[in-house]
Amino acid sequence: MEMIRVSSSAIEAIGYDLATGLLRIRFVEGQDYDFHGVPESVNLGLIAATSKGGYYHAHIRDRYAN
């Protein structure tokens, strides 16, 4: 999966597999977390968000199995 580097104090990179709905987030501390069943719209929202960490907390964390 290709990881896209993003500008964020919390998130270093984001990867997404459209076929499976797998979203991978690499945090600045170096950990990768996988989230399953994530709609493409949520992935695009994360990429476009001014605050990646804020978007993660509001729309991804505790909503998708990891």
mmCIF file of N, CA, C and O in Angstrom:
data_model
loop_
_atom_site.group_PDB
_atom_site.id
_atom_site.type_symbol
_atom_site.label_atom_id
_atom_site.label_comp_id
_atom_site.label_asym_id
_atom_site.label_seq_id
_atom_site.Cartn_x
_atom_site.Cartn_y
_atom_site.Cartn_z
ATOM 1 N N MET A 1 0.852 -1.179 0.000
ATOM 2 C CA MET A 1 0.000 0.000 0.000
ATOM 3 C C MET A 1 0.899 1.244 0.000
ATOM 4 O O MET A 1 1.834 1.339 0.787
ATOM 5 N N GLU A 2 0.599 2.149 -0.898
ATOM 6 C CA GLU A 2 1.351 3.403 -0.960
ATOM 7 C C GLU A 2 0.903 4.315 0.179
ATOM 8 O O GLU A 2 -0.288 4.489 0.425
ATOM 9 N N MET A 3 1.880 4.863 0.896
ATOM 10 C CA MET A 3 1.601 5.788 1.984
ATOM 11 C C MET A 3 1.874 7.208 1.495
ATOM 12 O O MET A 3 2.905 7.467 0.876
ATOM 13 N N ILE A 4 0.945 8.104 1.764
ATOM 14 C CA ILE A 4 1.079 9.509 1.373
ATOM 15 C C ILE A 4 1.448 10.311 2.613
ATOM 16 O O ILE A 4 0.731 10.295 3.619
ATOM 17 N N ARG A 5 2.581 10.995 2.546
ATOM 18 C CA ARG A 5 2.994 11.841 3.674
ATOM 19 C C ARG A 5 2.076 13.053 3.752
ATOM 20 O O ARG A 5 1.711 13.624 2.729
ATOM 21 N N VAL A 6 1.708 13.418 4.980
ATOM 22 C CA VAL A 6 0.819 14.550 5.187
ATOM 23 C C VAL A 6 1.449 15.517 6.182
ATOM 24 O O VAL A 6 2.336 15.159 6.945
ATOM 25 N N SER A 7 0.973 16.744 6.137
ATOM 26 C CA SER A 7 1.438 17.768 7.055
ATOM 27 C C SER A 7 0.544 17.741 8.289
ATOM 28 O O SER A 7 -0.628 18.124 8.235
ATOM 29 N N SER A 8 1.094 17.242 9.399
ATOM 30 C CA SER A 8 0.317 17.107 10.628
ATOM 31 C C SER A 8 1.282 16.936 11.789
ATOM 32 O O SER A 8 2.341 16.322 11.639
ATOM 33 N N SER A 9 0.892 17.430 12.950
ATOM 34 C CA SER A 9 1.721 17.229 14.133
ATOM 35 C C SER A 9 1.496 15.847 14.741
ATOM 36 O O SER A 9 2.294 15.384 15.547
ATOM 37 N N ALA A 10 0.423 15.153 14.350
ATOM 38 C CA ALA A 10 0.097 13.850 14.921
ATOM 39 C C ALA A 10 0.264 12.698 13.940
ATOM 40 O O ALA A 10 0.620 11.589 14.327
ATOM 41 N N ILE A 11 -0.026 12.941 12.662
ATOM 42 C CA ILE A 11 -0.045 11.888 11.651
ATOM 43 C C ILE A 11 1.050 12.141 10.623
ATOM 44 O O ILE A 11 1.152 13.232 10.066
ATOM 45 N N GLU A 12 1.852 11.114 10.366
ATOM 46 C CA GLU A 12 2.947 11.239 9.405
ATOM 47 C C GLU A 12 2.516 10.878 7.988
ATOM 48 O O GLU A 12 2.882 11.551 7.026
ATOM 49 N N ALA A 13 1.730 9.789 7.856
ATOM 50 C CA ALA A 13 1.357 9.325 6.517
ATOM 51 C C ALA A 13 0.031 8.568 6.567
ATOM 52 O O ALA A 13 -0.358 8.037 7.604
ATOM 53 N N ILE A 14 -0.626 8.516 5.397
ATOM 54 C CA ILE A 14 -1.923 7.862 5.262
ATOM 55 C C ILE A 14 -1.880 6.982 4.018
ATOM 56 O O ILE A 14 -1.399 7.401 2.963
ATOM 57 N N GLY A 15 -2.406 5.772 4.143
ATOM 58 C CA GLY A 15 -2.557 4.874 3.001
ATOM 59 C C GLY A 15 -3.989 4.374 2.951
ATOM 60 O O GLY A 15 -4.632 4.229 3.994
ATOM 61 N N TYR A 16 -4.483 4.100 1.762
ATOM 62 C CA TYR A 16 -5.861 3.640 1.626
ATOM 63 C C TYR A 16 -5.965 2.655 0.474
ATOM 64 O O TYR A 16 -5.421 2.890 -0.601
ATOM 65 N N ASP A 17 -6.668 1.553 0.716
ATOM 66 C CA ASP A 17 -6.948 0.562 -0.320
ATOM 67 C C ASP A 17 -8.434 0.629 -0.630
ATOM 68 O O ASP A 17 -9.270 0.198 0.179
ATOM 69 N N LEU A 18 -8.764 1.182 -1.773
ATOM 70 C CA LEU A 18 -10.155 1.369 -2.175
ATOM 71 C C LEU A 18 -10.916 0.042 -2.272
ATOM 72 O O LEU A 18 -12.078 -0.050 -1.886
ATOM 73 N N ALA A 19 -10.257 -1.010 -2.766
ATOM 74 C CA ALA A 19 -10.922 -2.299 -2.969
ATOM 75 C C ALA A 19 -11.392 -2.927 -1.661
ATOM 76 O O ALA A 19 -12.431 -3.581 -1.623
ATOM 77 N N THR A 20 -10.648 -2.717 -0.586
ATOM 78 C CA THR A 20 -10.980 -3.358 0.696
ATOM 79 C C THR A 20 -11.483 -2.388 1.755
ATOM 80 O O THR A 20 -11.974 -2.827 2.793
ATOM 81 N N GLY A 21 -11.315 -1.088 1.529
ATOM 82 C CA GLY A 21 -11.703 -0.103 2.535
ATOM 83 C C GLY A 21 -10.742 -0.062 3.711
ATOM 84 O O GLY A 21 -11.094 0.388 4.793
ATOM 85 N N LEU A 22 -9.507 -0.508 3.487
ATOM 86 C CA LEU A 22 -8.489 -0.493 4.540
ATOM 87 C C LEU A 22 -7.787 0.858 4.557
ATOM 88 O O LEU A 22 -7.226 1.287 3.540
ATOM 89 N N LEU A 23 -7.845 1.506 5.702
ATOM 90 C CA LEU A 23 -7.143 2.779 5.910
ATOM 91 C C LEU A 23 -6.004 2.521 6.876
ATOM 92 O O LEU A 23 -6.207 1.978 7.963
ATOM 93 N N ARG A 24 -4.798 2.890 6.485
ATOM 94 C CA ARG A 24 -3.622 2.755 7.358
ATOM 95 C C ARG A 24 -3.131 4.151 7.695
ATOM 96 O O ARG A 24 -2.918 4.986 6.821
ATOM 97 N N ILE A 25 -2.959 4.379 8.981
ATOM 98 C CA ILE A 25 -2.457 5.662 9.458
ATOM 99 C C ILE A 25 -1.150 5.421 10.192
ATOM 100 O O ILE A 25 -1.080 4.590 11.101
ATOM 101 N N ARG A 26 -0.120 6.153 9.788
ATOM 102 C CA ARG A 26 1.172 6.123 10.487
ATOM 103 C C ARG A 26 1.280 7.402 11.309
ATOM 104 O O ARG A 26 1.268 8.507 10.773
ATOM 105 N N PHE A 27 1.365 7.214 12.604
ATOM 106 C CA PHE A 27 1.481 8.356 13.502
ATOM 107 C C PHE A 27 2.936 8.785 13.621
ATOM 108 O O PHE A 27 3.848 8.010 13.312
ATOM 109 N N VAL A 28 3.173 10.002 14.061
ATOM 110 C CA VAL A 28 4.529 10.548 14.100
ATOM 111 C C VAL A 28 5.441 9.754 15.032
ATOM 112 O O VAL A 28 6.653 9.760 14.856
ATOM 113 N N GLU A 29 4.873 9.042 16.002
ATOM 114 C CA GLU A 29 5.678 8.215 16.901
ATOM 115 C C GLU A 29 6.175 6.955 16.209
ATOM 116 O O GLU A 29 6.975 6.216 16.755
ATOM 117 N N GLY A 30 5.664 6.678 14.990
ATOM 118 C CA GLY A 30 6.140 5.553 14.208
ATOM 119 C C GLY A 30 5.203 4.365 14.132
ATOM 120 O O GLY A 30 5.458 3.434 13.377
ATOM 121 N N GLN A 31 4.107 4.348 14.883
ATOM 122 C CA GLN A 31 3.189 3.225 14.837
ATOM 123 C C GLN A 31 2.249 3.329 13.642
ATOM 124 O O GLN A 31 1.761 4.397 13.330
ATOM 125 N N ASP A 32 1.989 2.179 13.011
ATOM 126 C CA ASP A 32 0.975 2.079 11.959
ATOM 127 C C ASP A 32 -0.264 1.423 12.554
ATOM 128 O O ASP A 32 -0.152 0.421 13.270
ATOM 129 N N TYR A 33 -1.430 1.976 12.245
ATOM 130 C CA TYR A 33 -2.694 1.380 12.663
ATOM 131 C C TYR A 33 -3.561 1.201 11.435
ATOM 132 O O TYR A 33 -3.653 2.099 10.599
ATOM 133 N N ASP A 34 -4.205 0.033 11.349
ATOM 134 C CA ASP A 34 -5.105 -0.275 10.250
ATOM 135 C C ASP A 34 -6.547 -0.170 10.715
ATOM 136 O O ASP A 34 -6.882 -0.646 11.804
ATOM 137 N N PHE A 35 -7.375 0.422 9.882
ATOM 138 C CA PHE A 35 -8.810 0.564 10.151
ATOM 139 C C PHE A 35 -9.556 -0.054 8.976
ATOM 140 O O PHE A 35 -9.272 0.267 7.819
ATOM 141 N N HIS A 36 -10.500 -0.930 9.276
ATOM 142 C CA HIS A 36 -11.191 -1.721 8.254
ATOM 143 C C HIS A 36 -12.594 -1.188 7.987
ATOM 144 O O HIS A 36 -13.262 -0.713 8.902
ATOM 145 N N GLY A 37 -13.016 -1.287 6.736
ATOM 146 C CA GLY A 37 -14.365 -0.878 6.363
ATOM 147 C C GLY A 37 -14.564 0.626 6.304
ATOM 148 O O GLY A 37 -15.663 1.124 6.498
ATOM 149 N N VAL A 38 -13.504 1.346 6.009
ATOM 150 C CA VAL A 38 -13.561 2.806 5.968
ATOM 151 C C VAL A 38 -14.013 3.259 4.576
ATOM 152 O O VAL A 38 -13.390 2.898 3.570
ATOM 153 N N PRO A 39 -15.086 4.043 4.493
ATOM 154 C CA PRO A 39 -15.531 4.548 3.189
ATOM 155 C C PRO A 39 -14.497 5.499 2.568
ATOM 156 O O PRO A 39 -13.752 6.183 3.285
ATOM 157 N N GLU A 40 -14.476 5.529 1.261
ATOM 158 C CA GLU A 40 -13.542 6.419 0.561
ATOM 159 C C GLU A 40 -13.747 7.872 0.978
ATOM 160 O O GLU A 40 -12.787 8.642 1.094
ATOM 161 N N SER A 41 -14.980 8.259 1.238
ATOM 162 C CA SER A 41 -15.261 9.648 1.625
ATOM 163 C C SER A 41 -14.562 10.024 2.934
ATOM 164 O O SER A 41 -14.116 11.166 3.104
ATOM 165 N N VAL A 42 -14.437 9.076 3.842
ATOM 166 C CA VAL A 42 -13.747 9.343 5.109
ATOM 167 C C VAL A 42 -12.246 9.496 4.855
ATOM 168 O O VAL A 42 -11.596 10.392 5.413
ATOM 169 N N ASN A 43 -11.690 8.647 4.003
ATOM 170 C CA ASN A 43 -10.281 8.775 3.643
ATOM 171 C C ASN A 43 -10.010 10.136 3.001
ATOM 172 O O ASN A 43 -9.053 10.828 3.375
ATOM 173 N N LEU A 44 -10.846 10.524 2.060
ATOM 174 C CA LEU A 44 -10.652 11.816 1.390
ATOM 175 C C LEU A 44 -10.827 12.976 2.364
ATOM 176 O O LEU A 44 -10.121 13.981 2.269
ATOM 177 N N GLY A 45 -11.754 12.829 3.291
ATOM 178 C CA GLY A 45 -11.940 13.855 4.318
ATOM 179 C C GLY A 45 -10.710 14.013 5.187
ATOM 180 O O GLY A 45 -10.318 15.127 5.532
ATOM 181 N N LEU A 46 -10.091 12.889 5.541
ATOM 182 C CA LEU A 46 -8.870 12.940 6.347
ATOM 183 C C LEU A 46 -7.751 13.641 5.592
ATOM 184 O O LEU A 46 -7.057 14.505 6.140
ATOM 185 N N ILE A 47 -7.584 13.291 4.335
ATOM 186 C CA ILE A 47 -6.521 13.904 3.527
ATOM 187 C C ILE A 47 -6.745 15.412 3.396
ATOM 188 O O ILE A 47 -5.802 16.196 3.462
ATOM 189 N N ALA A 48 -7.998 15.829 3.233
ATOM 190 C CA ALA A 48 -8.306 17.246 3.017
ATOM 191 C C ALA A 48 -8.390 18.058 4.303
ATOM 192 O O ALA A 48 -8.345 19.289 4.254
ATOM 193 N N ALA A 49 -8.488 17.400 5.441
ATOM 194 C CA ALA A 49 -8.716 18.106 6.708
ATOM 195 C C ALA A 49 -7.553 19.027 7.066
ATOM 196 O O ALA A 49 -6.390 18.668 6.901
ATOM 197 N N THR A 50 -7.892 20.196 7.554
ATOM 198 C CA THR A 50 -6.873 21.121 8.045
ATOM 199 C C THR A 50 -6.176 20.533 9.256
ATOM 200 O O THR A 50 -4.963 20.611 9.386
ATOM 201 N N SER A 51 -6.955 19.937 10.145
ATOM 202 C CA SER A 51 -6.409 19.256 11.318
ATOM 203 C C SER A 51 -6.616 17.757 11.138
ATOM 204 O O SER A 51 -7.718 17.240 11.340
ATOM 205 N N LYS A 52 -5.558 17.061 10.743
ATOM 206 C CA LYS A 52 -5.651 15.614 10.536
ATOM 207 C C LYS A 52 -5.968 14.894 11.848
ATOM 208 O O LYS A 52 -6.788 13.988 11.881
ATOM 209 N N GLY A 53 -5.322 15.310 12.935
ATOM 210 C CA GLY A 53 -5.575 14.696 14.235
ATOM 211 C C GLY A 53 -7.007 14.916 14.693
ATOM 212 O O GLY A 53 -7.649 14.010 15.210
ATOM 213 N N GLY A 54 -7.522 16.106 14.495
ATOM 214 C CA GLY A 54 -8.902 16.413 14.863
ATOM 215 C C GLY A 54 -9.890 15.595 14.059
ATOM 216 O O GLY A 54 -10.875 15.074 14.600
ATOM 217 N N TYR A 55 -9.634 15.450 12.761
ATOM 218 C CA TYR A 55 -10.509 14.652 11.901
ATOM 219 C C TYR A 55 -10.457 13.189 12.326
ATOM 220 O O TYR A 55 -11.492 12.516 12.402
ATOM 221 N N TYR A 56 -9.266 12.694 12.604
ATOM 222 C CA TYR A 56 -9.105 11.317 13.071
ATOM 223 C C TYR A 56 -9.951 11.070 14.323
ATOM 224 O O TYR A 56 -10.680 10.085 14.402
ATOM 225 N N HIS A 57 -9.845 11.944 15.291
ATOM 226 C CA HIS A 57 -10.597 11.774 16.545
ATOM 227 C C HIS A 57 -12.108 11.873 16.324
ATOM 228 O O HIS A 57 -12.871 11.144 16.957
ATOM 229 N N ALA A 58 -12.547 12.745 15.443
ATOM 230 C CA ALA A 58 -13.982 12.962 15.231
ATOM 231 C C ALA A 58 -14.632 11.921 14.318
ATOM 232 O O ALA A 58 -15.817 11.631 14.472
ATOM 233 N N HIS A 59 -13.859 11.362 13.366
ATOM 234 C CA HIS A 59 -14.492 10.538 12.330
ATOM 235 C C HIS A 59 -13.956 9.114 12.185
ATOM 236 O O HIS A 59 -14.578 8.315 11.484
ATOM 237 N N ILE A 60 -12.818 8.804 12.803
ATOM 238 C CA ILE A 60 -12.216 7.486 12.584
ATOM 239 C C ILE A 60 -12.009 6.708 13.887
ATOM 240 O O ILE A 60 -12.452 5.562 13.995
ATOM 241 N N ARG A 61 -11.375 7.318 14.848
ATOM 242 C CA ARG A 61 -11.063 6.634 16.111
ATOM 243 C C ARG A 61 -12.335 6.084 16.748
ATOM 244 O O ARG A 61 -13.349 6.776 16.827
ATOM 245 N N ASP A 62 -12.288 4.855 17.173
ATOM 246 C CA ASP A 62 -13.391 4.167 17.838
ATOM 247 C C ASP A 62 -14.613 3.954 16.941
ATOM 248 O O ASP A 62 -15.666 3.573 17.434
ATOM 249 N N ARG A 63 -14.508 4.213 15.635
ATOM 250 C CA ARG A 63 -15.636 3.979 14.714
ATOM 251 C C ARG A 63 -15.373 2.811 13.777
ATOM 252 O O ARG A 63 -16.328 2.238 13.247
ATOM 253 N N TYR A 64 -14.110 2.502 13.541
ATOM 254 C CA TYR A 64 -13.762 1.438 12.613
ATOM 255 C C TYR A 64 -12.844 0.433 13.309
ATOM 256 O O TYR A 64 -11.973 0.830 14.069
ATOM 257 N N ALA A 65 -13.071 -0.854 13.028
ATOM 258 C CA ALA A 65 -12.264 -1.912 13.640
ATOM 259 C C ALA A 65 -10.816 -1.769 13.218
ATOM 260 O O ALA A 65 -10.514 -1.495 12.071
ATOM 261 N N ASN A 66 -9.940 -1.952 14.175
ATOM 262 C CA ASN A 66 -8.516 -1.914 13.832
ATOM 263 C C ASN A 66 -7.823 -3.142 14.327
ATOM 264 O O ASN A 66 -8.390 -4.037 14.837
#
